[in-house]
Amino acid sequence: MTKTKWVGMDVTRIDAKDKVRGALKYMSDLSLPNMIHGAVLRSKHPHALIKKIDTKRAKELDGVVTVLTHEDVPGLNGFGIAIPDQPVLCGDKVRYMGDAVALVGAESKETAERALELIEVEYEPLPLVSDPEQAMLESSPLVHETGNIHNHVKIERGDVEAAFKEAHVVVENTYSTPRQMHAFLEPESGVATIDEDKNITIWCGGQHPYRDQLQVARALGMNPRKIRIVNTPAGGAFGGKDEITLQIYLALLVLHTGRPAKIVISREESVVAGMKRHPMKIYMKTAASADGTILANQARVVSDTGAYASLGGPVIGFAIEHSCGAYRVENVDLEGFCVYTNNCVAGAFRGFGANQVTFAVETQLDMIAEKLGMGKLDIRKKNALRKGDIAALGHKMEASVGLMRTLEAAENSRLWQIREELKAKPSAPHKKRGIGIACAFQGCGLGKGLPDYGAATIELLPNGQFAIGISCPEIGQGNTTAFVQIAADYIKCSIDDIVMLSGDTGHTLDSGTSTASRSIYTGGNALKLAAENLHDAISTVAAEILSVPGNDIDIRYESAVSKSCPEKTVSFKTIAEFVKKKGKTIKSEGHFLWPVSETELEGYVGIPHLLYSYITQIALVEVNTLTGETEVVEAVSVPDPGKAINPQGVEGQSEGGVVMGMGYALTEDTIIEEGITLTRNFSTYILPTSLDMPHKIDTIIAEELEPSGPFGAKGIGEAVCVPISPAITNAIYDAVGVWMKQIPATAERVYTALKNKEVS
Amino acid sequence: MTFGFIRPGTIREAIEFLSEHKDNSRIVAGATDVMVQMRSAKPAEEKPLWLVDITSIPKLSYVNLENGIVRIGAMTTHRDVARSAVIHDVAPFLADACLSVGSPQIRTRGTIGGNIVNASPAADSLPPLTALSARLRLISRKGSRDVALEEFFKGPYKTIIEPDEILEEVYFQAPEQSSCCAFLKLGRRESLAIARLSVAVLLDVDESGKISKASIAPGACLPMPGRITPAEEALTGKTPDEETVNLAAQEVGAEMIRVSGVRWSTEYKKPVACALTKRAIWKALGVDED
């Protein structure tokens, strides 16, 4: 492997100082001279026909600049990453409480909000459907004319029924998972401006500026080139800003008023209108032989995508791909439904459908081990995918597979080694301790059949520094710091000489999304190609300066050297000055196209994947038998990110992921009843606080280098929050002997399970 | 909605203003609840609402002990109550309760007076204050009056305070040196947690080891603060043993159902209230299992 100077080192985040000083301006901190303030009128009903919208009184209010409805959307009145089924502004029907009906622009935020009250909308309420399984019935009210089943996936291999007959042990259960909230610190917010030639610039937290650009252009009926999108910096996203949030509203306001505009929505509005994780109901039947070999897995998954599709279709495909865990299973019967309801829209969320099914399959595996009297770690080693194996969808694991490496490191971890000793010492007699382990894999990239590409630019600046551009936004994950490290090692310069441009269609080429654990792999590979082109250009100039042939130049650290006459060298800085004097520039581009799996699943896109990150996580819990409360005392997280570009960045991802997965397992759920959100802010939506975090989280990075990745890197942003949830519920079983098949495993649920166990 | 904001520097200034604007004033005693309510307030009210911030009145922030009476100024923050040497000495369970409020930010803004007058059934300071048989001093331009804490509440978020009155102080007789106490709270998480259940226990144990006086006040399971007399009677005159303590704890669960009825959460809350009370009694007696 190439020797590196920066990659693999702990590097302080490039945005750290500004963030801790409060100097960094997030989207909600921006303001523009003469700007108006926008506010969105949301629906009053979860499902209703709109009979009439009267904006007269609102328009008359002093300080109101504009009131816009569906009639004011010049282009397509719809958005959606997969299909544009969500109206920008509803004209004839509302399908959930977050639906937008009108948009106000006013001199102040208060006036805008007051104007919302004056808009008169006449609704005719319709019967609603809130349960996805009921939504699948013929008799159900229709959320969309096209039917309530948005996507259906069915994959069969081998013969599950025969395997169930032969098997030594079969376990069959139904699981359900909550509607987790992204809970990014910065609610959806942004500003926009328009110039005299109707060029629009929008600053709004997002995860793919070029796709935002297309969606805005489509809704405005404008040439995308006239729209510039800036997505960096976003105050957190986790998938919740992958879809359009406010970009189109900002564009409409500036288009109709000619003035700059700003919208910042409240937490309560964000909770009602914003994306969530898909709640899923998972039926699963798994068979194993006496030695613990998994023989068959049958799964039927129903996913609630709410009122609109967004990425619900791909999420159910991804869930099915990951529904057998990171294991070899020869006989599978896997079926998934993505269903519309009148609930809050569900879309992309860190893990992308893997979290739900991993909870199910990792619990199944523990139950099988329990029945066989087998070790929980042993059964995972027995079935773990290795390079060259055939995975559940029938696709060959052609790329690096680090699962065994993560299992071995987990086994050697302090927590696993002294687990019996730690379990024996609960902090009180009414508390019981248990340990749980779980594994996961996580497809990186968009998967087979979807265009997945990325570009990077490098420019030698007149002062000898290099400006690098990658459009994958910085959403807090730290990709910009990793890009700087990768770029410095490919260019062969100091990280201090890199100027990073991120997430801006005006200054970066399209590098795709900051999602799908893909940005480091994509941006890094594009940088590699761009650096090669840069070196060619530098060599040409260096040869001219040193009066040697072009092919005689070797690029060394911060300089170009003559191969034949090594005393002849010229620094990058001198080259930059030379180029500047000649009135020229050195700029290069790198365009990278993702490799894909050879397996094609007819009729499906986005599955299977070629690359996966792998992970094993362990949790030590303490369950209070008097109250049912569960505390995660310690956790170990062993990710395989390929090469860890910035190990402390991987640790940060890992610790944050553990806590996010812990919230998913124990407390977090956006509760919606009859279309109405009951958990409207953070006093009732229970996120873990710093005091709820495990006292200790050990991250052990188990690198299995990926030959196709930049310096061997893959991705790790998502896998880190996945297996910790079943590791925690498996630990609850180990502590008190109850299987939690519904998460979050709240105090009541654990307490009730304990009582039921006593009775039986 | 338009708000007027005034920050009086003295009690007199505050009560003068209130007597003038009693129909459209709202007292700000830390703003940790008022701010939340304002954000969801419906606009287009005819009269502007005056927010009267009394947190800057220096004479409303103190903790002192004189002649066996502990007096806490209404605008003393949770943080200051939790850090008070007097409280740690005479009623440490009140310090524990104030330390369990919200987060450091909320404890630094929120006041004990605000907690009392807001009258949330889940208010953290109320169970220990109830167990201490605290009294309140209210003041208006017309004069001042004293009421027992238990008589102050009419229901959840409802009290007998008049619109022109402010709470000046809360005071209580310092418990005997021989007394012991405990406060326990069950929330949905470790911090920023609204109490789902809480209990304050204050006991006096005589030289023979018998409980001579018992005071038990749960939180978040009754519509308003109150003591559980049957539970207290179960303990009084007894040497605490497993059976006695269990019996007292059962009374708390029974009272909860008698007052609030059986709800969806009862199946969980009743046994957990008993378990919490049991642990609180043992904790007060020096057997801390946590």
mmCIF file of C-alpha atoms in Angstrom, chain B residues 116-280:
data_model
loop_
_atom_site.group_PDB
_atom_site.id
_atom_site.type_symbol
_atom_site.label_atom_id
_atom_site.label_comp_id
_atom_site.label_asym_id
_atom_site.label_seq_id
_atom_site.Cartn_x
_atom_site.Cartn_y
_atom_site.Cartn_z
ATOM 1 C CA ILE B 116 -44.517 25.930 42.655
ATOM 2 C CA VAL B 117 -46.845 28.396 40.920
ATOM 3 C CA ASN B 118 -46.703 26.582 37.565
ATOM 4 C CA ALA B 119 -48.356 23.730 39.536
ATOM 5 C CA SER B 120 -47.382 20.894 37.247
ATOM 6 C CA PRO B 121 -48.275 17.531 38.812
ATOM 7 C CA ALA B 122 -44.774 16.440 37.797
ATOM 8 C CA ALA B 123 -42.945 19.399 39.408
ATOM 9 C CA ASP B 124 -39.794 18.093 41.054
ATOM 10 C CA SER B 125 -39.633 20.423 44.066
ATOM 11 C CA LEU B 126 -43.215 19.819 45.192
ATOM 12 C CA PRO B 127 -42.969 16.318 46.757
ATOM 13 C CA PRO B 128 -40.213 17.309 49.239
ATOM 14 C CA LEU B 129 -41.877 20.667 49.967
ATOM 15 C CA THR B 130 -45.143 18.828 50.605
ATOM 16 C CA ALA B 131 -43.406 16.323 52.854
ATOM 17 C CA LEU B 132 -41.927 19.271 54.758
ATOM 18 C CA SER B 133 -45.431 20.788 55.207
ATOM 19 C CA ALA B 134 -44.129 23.962 53.631
ATOM 20 C CA ARG B 135 -46.101 27.197 53.643
ATOM 21 C CA LEU B 136 -46.184 30.007 51.114
ATOM 22 C CA ARG B 137 -46.223 33.750 51.530
ATOM 23 C CA LEU B 138 -48.099 35.631 48.803
ATOM 24 C CA ILE B 139 -47.959 39.372 48.410
ATOM 25 C CA SER B 140 -49.979 41.974 46.560
ATOM 26 C CA ARG B 141 -50.630 45.704 46.918
ATOM 27 C CA LYS B 142 -53.453 44.791 49.270
ATOM 28 C CA GLY B 143 -51.051 43.046 51.650
ATOM 29 C CA SER B 144 -49.645 39.631 52.224
ATOM 30 C CA ARG B 145 -51.144 36.287 53.188
ATOM 31 C CA ASP B 146 -49.786 32.891 54.182
ATOM 32 C CA VAL B 147 -51.184 29.581 52.959
ATOM 33 C CA ALA B 148 -50.213 25.967 53.452
ATOM 34 C CA LEU B 149 -48.671 24.487 50.312
ATOM 35 C CA GLU B 150 -51.311 21.756 50.196
ATOM 36 C CA GLU B 151 -54.077 24.357 50.181
ATOM 37 C CA PHE B 152 -52.448 26.352 47.418
ATOM 38 C CA PHE B 153 -53.362 23.962 44.609
ATOM 39 C CA LYS B 154 -56.778 23.576 43.012
ATOM 40 C CA GLY B 155 -55.785 21.038 40.373
ATOM 41 C CA PRO B 156 -53.173 20.423 37.708
ATOM 42 C CA TYR B 157 -51.701 23.824 36.713
ATOM 43 C CA LYS B 158 -54.322 25.565 38.863
ATOM 44 C CA THR B 159 -53.706 27.452 42.105
ATOM 45 C CA ILE B 160 -55.440 29.979 44.308
ATOM 46 C CA ILE B 161 -52.973 32.761 43.493
ATOM 47 C CA GLU B 162 -54.695 35.982 42.457
ATOM 48 C CA PRO B 163 -53.655 37.732 39.233
ATOM 49 C CA ASP B 164 -52.228 40.672 41.198
ATOM 50 C CA GLU B 165 -50.274 38.494 43.629
ATOM 51 C CA ILE B 166 -46.748 37.193 43.549
ATOM 52 C CA LEU B 167 -45.243 34.375 45.545
ATOM 53 C CA GLU B 168 -42.676 35.912 47.872
ATOM 54 C CA GLU B 169 -41.262 32.928 49.685
ATOM 55 C CA VAL B 170 -41.716 29.328 50.636
ATOM 56 C CA TYR B 171 -40.851 28.387 54.207
ATOM 57 C CA PHE B 172 -40.937 25.384 56.479
ATOM 58 C CA GLN B 173 -39.965 24.240 59.915
ATOM 59 C CA ALA B 174 -36.486 22.680 59.781
ATOM 60 C CA PRO B 175 -36.920 18.961 60.509
ATOM 61 C CA GLU B 176 -35.428 17.531 63.709
ATOM 62 C CA GLN B 177 -31.736 16.658 63.644
ATOM 63 C CA SER B 178 -32.802 13.035 64.146
ATOM 64 C CA SER B 179 -34.841 13.021 60.949
ATOM 65 C CA CYS B 180 -33.872 11.458 57.667
ATOM 66 C CA CYS B 181 -35.175 11.906 54.159
ATOM 67 C CA ALA B 182 -34.956 10.766 50.538
ATOM 68 C CA PHE B 183 -36.216 11.782 47.103
ATOM 69 C CA LEU B 184 -36.382 9.399 44.147
ATOM 70 C CA LYS B 185 -37.520 10.125 40.626
ATOM 71 C CA LEU B 186 -38.305 7.979 37.629
ATOM 72 C CA GLY B 187 -37.978 9.727 34.286
ATOM 73 C CA ARG B 188 -37.637 8.514 30.732
ATOM 74 C CA ARG B 189 -33.977 9.425 30.706
ATOM 75 C CA GLU B 190 -31.211 10.632 33.007
ATOM 76 C CA SER B 191 -31.392 14.337 32.259
ATOM 77 C CA LEU B 192 -34.010 16.685 30.767
ATOM 78 C CA ALA B 193 -36.538 14.224 32.078
ATOM 79 C CA ILE B 194 -40.041 15.062 33.174
ATOM 80 C CA ALA B 195 -40.886 12.931 36.227
ATOM 81 C CA ARG B 196 -43.100 9.967 35.395
ATOM 82 C CA LEU B 197 -43.155 9.191 39.098
ATOM 83 C CA SER B 198 -41.337 10.576 42.089
ATOM 84 C CA VAL B 199 -41.550 10.250 45.820
ATOM 85 C CA ALA B 200 -40.296 12.230 48.800
ATOM 86 C CA VAL B 201 -39.956 10.564 52.181
ATOM 87 C CA LEU B 202 -39.241 12.329 55.480
ATOM 88 C CA LEU B 203 -38.918 10.189 58.602
ATOM 89 C CA ASP B 204 -38.080 10.749 62.217
ATOM 90 C CA VAL B 205 -36.630 7.771 64.049
ATOM 91 C CA ASP B 206 -36.573 7.752 67.847
ATOM 92 C CA GLU B 207 -33.866 6.346 70.089
ATOM 93 C CA SER B 208 -35.499 2.933 70.224
ATOM 94 C CA GLY B 209 -35.305 2.713 66.430
ATOM 95 C CA LYS B 210 -39.035 3.253 65.955
ATOM 96 C CA ILE B 211 -40.373 5.655 63.351
ATOM 97 C CA SER B 212 -41.933 8.446 65.349
ATOM 98 C CA LYS B 213 -43.014 10.603 62.437
ATOM 99 C CA ALA B 214 -43.441 9.875 58.756
ATOM 100 C CA SER B 215 -44.232 12.089 55.835
ATOM 101 C CA ILE B 216 -44.634 10.625 52.342
ATOM 102 C CA ALA B 217 -45.438 12.711 49.269
ATOM 103 C CA PRO B 218 -45.407 11.253 45.764
ATOM 104 C CA GLY B 219 -45.145 13.240 42.548
ATOM 105 C CA ALA B 220 -46.540 12.835 39.028
ATOM 106 C CA CYS B 221 -49.216 10.363 40.061
ATOM 107 C CA LEU B 222 -51.697 12.664 41.791
ATOM 108 C CA PRO B 223 -53.436 15.677 40.237
ATOM 109 C CA MET B 224 -51.860 17.915 42.875
ATOM 110 C CA PRO B 225 -49.333 17.572 45.659
ATOM 111 C CA GLY B 226 -50.442 15.709 48.733
ATOM 112 C CA ARG B 227 -49.258 13.366 51.450
ATOM 113 C CA ILE B 228 -50.330 9.755 51.701
ATOM 114 C CA THR B 229 -51.682 9.503 55.257
ATOM 115 C CA PRO B 230 -52.377 5.741 55.214
ATOM 116 C CA ALA B 231 -48.790 5.108 54.163
ATOM 117 C CA GLU B 232 -47.500 7.396 56.903
ATOM 118 C CA GLU B 233 -49.711 5.659 59.473
ATOM 119 C CA ALA B 234 -48.398 2.285 58.361
ATOM 120 C CA LEU B 235 -44.913 3.397 59.376
ATOM 121 C CA THR B 236 -45.578 5.508 62.466
ATOM 122 C CA GLY B 237 -44.703 3.806 65.733
ATOM 123 C CA LYS B 238 -43.129 0.839 63.925
ATOM 124 C CA THR B 239 -39.624 -0.469 63.763
ATOM 125 C CA PRO B 240 -38.954 -0.474 60.017
ATOM 126 C CA ASP B 241 -38.752 -3.983 58.608
ATOM 127 C CA GLU B 242 -39.440 -5.478 55.184
ATOM 128 C CA GLU B 243 -43.131 -6.038 55.922
ATOM 129 C CA THR B 244 -43.829 -2.584 57.363
ATOM 130 C CA VAL B 245 -42.086 -0.835 54.515
ATOM 131 C CA ASN B 246 -43.897 -2.952 51.916
ATOM 132 C CA LEU B 247 -47.215 -2.158 53.542
ATOM 133 C CA ALA B 248 -46.549 1.573 53.470
ATOM 134 C CA ALA B 249 -45.462 1.370 49.839
ATOM 135 C CA GLN B 250 -48.664 -0.506 48.890
ATOM 136 C CA GLU B 251 -50.672 2.368 50.341
ATOM 137 C CA VAL B 252 -49.055 4.797 47.912
ATOM 138 C CA GLY B 253 -50.140 2.662 44.949
ATOM 139 C CA ALA B 254 -53.625 2.290 46.387
ATOM 140 C CA GLU B 255 -53.974 6.042 46.937
ATOM 141 C CA MET B 256 -52.804 6.721 43.396
ATOM 142 C CA ILE B 257 -55.638 4.578 42.036
ATOM 143 C CA ARG B 258 -58.161 5.980 44.505
ATOM 144 C CA VAL B 259 -57.431 9.545 43.382
ATOM 145 C CA SER B 260 -56.545 9.187 39.703
ATOM 146 C CA GLY B 261 -58.443 6.012 38.784
ATOM 147 C CA VAL B 262 -57.185 3.204 36.596
ATOM 148 C CA ARG B 263 -55.577 4.468 33.390
ATOM 149 C CA TRP B 264 -53.677 2.847 30.550
ATOM 150 C CA SER B 265 -50.461 3.456 32.423
ATOM 151 C CA THR B 266 -51.681 2.128 35.775
ATOM 152 C CA GLU B 267 -50.556 -1.427 35.158
ATOM 153 C CA TYR B 268 -47.017 -0.114 35.007
ATOM 154 C CA LYS B 269 -47.240 2.875 37.327
ATOM 155 C CA LYS B 270 -48.869 1.189 40.334
ATOM 156 C CA PRO B 271 -46.240 -1.495 40.992
ATOM 157 C CA VAL B 272 -43.454 0.898 40.074
ATOM 158 C CA ALA B 273 -44.802 3.558 42.475
ATOM 159 C CA CYS B 274 -44.754 0.920 45.229
ATOM 160 C CA ALA B 275 -41.216 -0.133 44.323
ATOM 161 C CA LEU B 276 -40.060 3.475 44.201
ATOM 162 C CA THR B 277 -41.616 4.287 47.590
ATOM 163 C CA LYS B 278 -40.057 1.197 49.138
ATOM 164 C CA ARG B 279 -36.624 2.170 47.886
ATOM 165 C CA ALA B 280 -37.124 5.771 49.014
#
